[in-house]
Amino acid sequence: MADMSLKKHEMPTQDPKLRAHNFSEVATGYTEELALAEAARCLGCKNMPCVKGCPVKIHIPAFIEKVREGDFEGAYEIISQASSLPAVCGRVCPQETQCESLCIRGIKGEPVGIGRLERFVADWHNEHSDKAPVKPQSNGHKVAIVGSGPAGLTCAGDLARLGYEVTVFEALHLAGGVLVYGIPEFRLPKAIVKKEVDTLKALGVKVETNMIIGKTLTVDELFDMGFESVFIGSGAGLPRFMGIEGESLKGVYSANEFLTRNNLMKAYKDSSSTPILHAQKVAVVGGGNVAMDAARTALRLGAEKVYIVYRRSLDELPARREEVEHAMEEGVEFKLLNNPVKILGYRNEADRRDPKNGTVIGMECVKMELGEPDESGRRSPVEIKDSNFVLDVDSVIISIGTSPNPLIKDTTEGLEVNRRGGIVVEEDTGLTSREGVFAGGDAVTGAATVILAMGAGKTAARAIDEYISSK
Amino acid sequence: MYKILTKKILNPTVTMMEIEAPFVAAKAQAGQFIILRVDEEGERIPLTIAGYDRAAGSVKIIFQIVGASTALLGAKEAGDYIADFAGPLGRPTKTEGLRKVAVVGGGVGCAIALPVAQKLFEQGCTVHSVIGFRNRDLVILEDEFAAASEKLVLMTDDGSAGRQGLVTQALRELIESGEEYDEVIAIGPLVMMKFVVAVTKEFGIKTTVSMNPVMIDGTGMCGGCRLTVGGKVKFACVDGPDFDGFEVDFDEAMERASIYSDFEHHRYEDTCNLLNKEGAQ
């Protein structure tokens, strides 16, 4: 008989006051006792509604059954059949809108904590199991993967398990893509990403860093080198700016730059050779997960005040609820229905060499109200006349999205992109307009989630296998 | 890991190295840059390519020791390895169709100007080079420029080599003496490029400048290298590093270049102390 309590077992977290000043992981994860207790809440539905919500189709009731039996390694084996990055997904997937949103237990009370259980299982495996994955027999076919983010790693893992000789080409010096440069240590420890990458390497996946496809090599040259198919998972691309006055002042960052300095280059550590401004009052413009990551990072770097400036209301805020709640608990202030108009800079006319010249001293905003719903159904924000005010800040982080990177598009003839620059693919396969070239993740959709990118990597892996098998 | 094949000290603060990087060497063109990290803890530093040897699979870099990372790099010897070397990045300098060009180089910027001058010279273009340094001890690549130019003017601030004065002065004299250039290509400190543009604007001569702003990934992801060019945001890593000098907001670029000067100064001192200690042992 299942445990019929209406609430999920809470996952232990660091005290907000404490964690707002360190980079250690916020949520510390289920203990064995908590995992067993939460697993007991699963009804083991025969029709498995939760699996329909999972982009990579993990056999959820089966792995939870194993957890309930205390066979954690068995649970890991079930998850890893479907997911190449279980410890990552257990942490960063928006389960509340995916698997857990379809859980029967959610009709009356809270759904089963599927994400928390997944994370527990993956962490348990990483801590207790030294079972190296077995490298499958090679089928002699070579596939190239462009980008080592969630889409690329998933595609690589699935193909390697099928016996393909997979090489991942990464532009940066470290594998992981957004998992290492974008998502902060306190949400996703980099040691975990490294472990997942090492697991793929044990499966036979080769990772070549410092290889910028579109520059160092082109997609066509990959074919010349003997790769039979290419998967492009090169990620989202260049940060967008608002086009307002003052965006080039010292102290204005794109979220990508701010997060890359901290996450990839470890600027938060004293020993790092990469600098970052330690601002006192920071405004983060935008309301997505990346904005939350930037705001919480700024807090941990020692800012007294961190504001999220967002032009709509809390209901429209696109970030995950859990991230918003964590940010609020830690002391991030939400300036909702506010829109930046201009960033103000210091200017000492008497001394043109004053080093403070060109630094941020404030951000002028205008208040907004929600008007009639537009064609997307969302109520669009409208400026309230004469409501301008100045927010006292010394740094501004702009997190309003990205536009696609042009490097691959510009060097791959016949690769069709849409109006926004995203690569055009067939939805069921990830096939692009070029034979043998597949794509997925943010390079196709524009900025989205880790798990959607993984889903796309998985879809493409299946299609690549079919493509090569049928040749 | 990437092997340092050769090392040559060009002047007390400027060093040349050839790095074994066959993939980069195969594609490198004048005007493009690479990103390197000296060691596993190192920052990513962009350096413009100073030359390449496709057959040997090597890429030449010339750098000035200005901070901690370049000091660490400068302390490496031939036979040592550096952690990362990625490229070629950015767009190559456009040289097609140019028949007569003035190449203006300032300081270590001459290292980047040279391959551009050589490429133009090889394609049959008339090249006049104007290179400037603070003093005689800092002069680099004079012979190489002489070999790639119909006319070479060497300027030093104190007159200890060549003529005394600034490169802008020599450029103005050439133009006023009746030389008609299709284009001026200026590579050097921001302030030099700003004043070169001030001269060429007067005469309406198209001017290309090579920008080297703060950069992290170098592949079009972080946006740290943004510049205002013609009133629009441009990214030096994917849109540049070459831009139309008439359009670049140099004052803004100079201000942004100083963002981390305090940090860099301290880090440099710490590194120098460390290197001195190691040297003393």
Coordinates of C-alpha atoms in Angstrom, one line a residue, chain A residues 171-173 181 209-212 215-218 221 225 237-239 241 247-254 256-258 260-261 264-265 269-277 346-347 352 355 357-359 398 402-403 405-407 410, chain B residues 2 23-24 27 32 35 37 40-44 68-69 83-92 194 214-228 233 235 237-239 251-252 255-260 263-264 267:
Chain A
A171 CA 34.7 25.2 -28.7
L172 CA 35.7 26.0 -25.1
H173 CA 38.5 24.4 -23.1
Y181 CA 29.5 28.1 -18.2
T209 CA 38.1 20.7 -26.8
N210 CA 39.2 24.0 -28.4
M211 CA 37.6 23.0 -31.7
I212 CA 35.3 25.7 -33.0
K215 CA 36.2 28.2 -37.7
T216 CA 38.7 25.5 -36.9
L217 CA 36.8 23.0 -39.0
T218 CA 33.7 23.2 -41.0
E221 CA 35.3 19.0 -43.5
M225 CA 37.3 13.3 -42.3
G237 CA 24.5 32.2 -29.1
L238 CA 25.0 35.9 -28.7
P239 CA 23.4 37.8 -25.9
F241 CA 20.8 43.9 -25.4
E247 CA 24.5 49.7 -22.1
S248 CA 28.3 50.0 -22.7
L249 CA 29.1 51.5 -19.4
K250 CA 31.6 49.7 -17.1
G251 CA 29.5 47.5 -14.8
V252 CA 27.0 46.4 -17.4
Y253 CA 27.2 42.8 -18.2
S254 CA 25.2 40.3 -20.3
N256 CA 26.2 35.2 -20.3
E257 CA 29.4 37.1 -19.6
F258 CA 28.6 37.5 -15.9
T260 CA 30.7 32.6 -17.7
R261 CA 33.2 34.6 -15.6
L264 CA 33.6 28.6 -16.3
M265 CA 36.4 30.9 -15.1
K269 CA 37.3 32.4 -6.1
D270 CA 40.1 34.7 -4.9
S271 CA 42.6 32.5 -6.8
S272 CA 41.0 33.0 -10.2
S273 CA 42.9 34.8 -12.8
T274 CA 39.7 36.1 -14.4
P275 CA 38.3 39.3 -12.8
I276 CA 34.7 40.2 -12.0
L277 CA 33.3 43.4 -10.5
Y346 CA 29.4 58.7 -13.8
R347 CA 31.1 61.5 -15.7
R352 CA 38.7 63.1 -18.0
P355 CA 38.9 56.1 -13.4
N357 CA 34.3 57.8 -15.5
G358 CA 31.9 55.6 -17.4
T359 CA 30.9 53.5 -14.4
I398 CA 21.1 42.1 -18.8
T402 CA 20.1 35.5 -27.0
S403 CA 20.2 35.4 -30.8
N405 CA 25.4 32.2 -33.2
P406 CA 26.3 32.8 -36.9
L407 CA 29.5 30.7 -37.1
D410 CA 27.8 31.2 -42.3
Chain B
Y2 CA 50.0 22.7 -27.1
F23 CA 44.3 22.7 -37.0
V24 CA 44.7 26.5 -36.3
K27 CA 43.0 27.8 -41.4
Q32 CA 42.3 36.6 -37.2
I35 CA 42.4 32.3 -27.6
R37 CA 45.2 29.6 -21.7
E40 CA 44.6 24.9 -16.1
E41 CA 43.9 27.8 -13.8
G42 CA 44.6 30.4 -16.5
E43 CA 42.3 33.0 -17.9
R44 CA 41.4 33.0 -21.6
A68 CA 49.7 38.3 -15.0
S69 CA 48.7 35.9 -17.8
A83 CA 47.0 24.3 -21.8
D84 CA 44.8 25.6 -24.6
F85 CA 45.1 27.2 -28.0
A86 CA 41.9 27.7 -30.0
G87 CA 41.1 29.4 -33.3
P88 CA 41.4 30.9 -35.7
L89 CA 38.6 33.3 -34.6
G90 CA 37.2 36.4 -36.1
R91 CA 37.1 37.4 -39.7
P92 CA 40.2 37.8 -41.8
K194 CA 41.5 57.0 -32.8
V214 CA 38.1 42.4 -23.2
M215 CA 37.0 38.9 -24.3
I216 CA 36.2 35.6 -22.7
D217 CA 34.9 32.8 -24.9
G218 CA 35.7 34.5 -28.2
T219 CA 33.2 32.4 -30.1
G220 CA 30.1 34.7 -29.9
M221 CA 28.6 33.6 -26.6
C222 CA 29.4 36.0 -23.8
G223 CA 29.1 39.5 -25.3
G224 CA 32.0 40.9 -23.3
C225 CA 33.8 42.2 -26.4
R226 CA 30.9 44.4 -27.5
L227 CA 31.7 47.7 -29.2
T228 CA 29.6 50.5 -30.5
V233 CA 26.3 46.9 -30.8
F235 CA 30.9 41.8 -31.2
C237 CA 34.8 38.1 -31.8
V238 CA 32.4 37.3 -34.6
D239 CA 31.7 40.6 -36.3
D251 CA 36.2 56.8 -26.4
E252 CA 33.8 54.2 -25.2
E255 CA 36.8 53.4 -21.2
R256 CA 35.6 49.8 -21.3
A257 CA 39.2 48.6 -21.7
S258 CA 40.0 50.0 -18.2
I259 CA 37.3 48.0 -16.4
Y260 CA 39.6 45.6 -14.6
F263 CA 42.5 43.8 -10.5
E264 CA 45.0 43.3 -13.3
R267 CA 47.4 40.2 -10.1

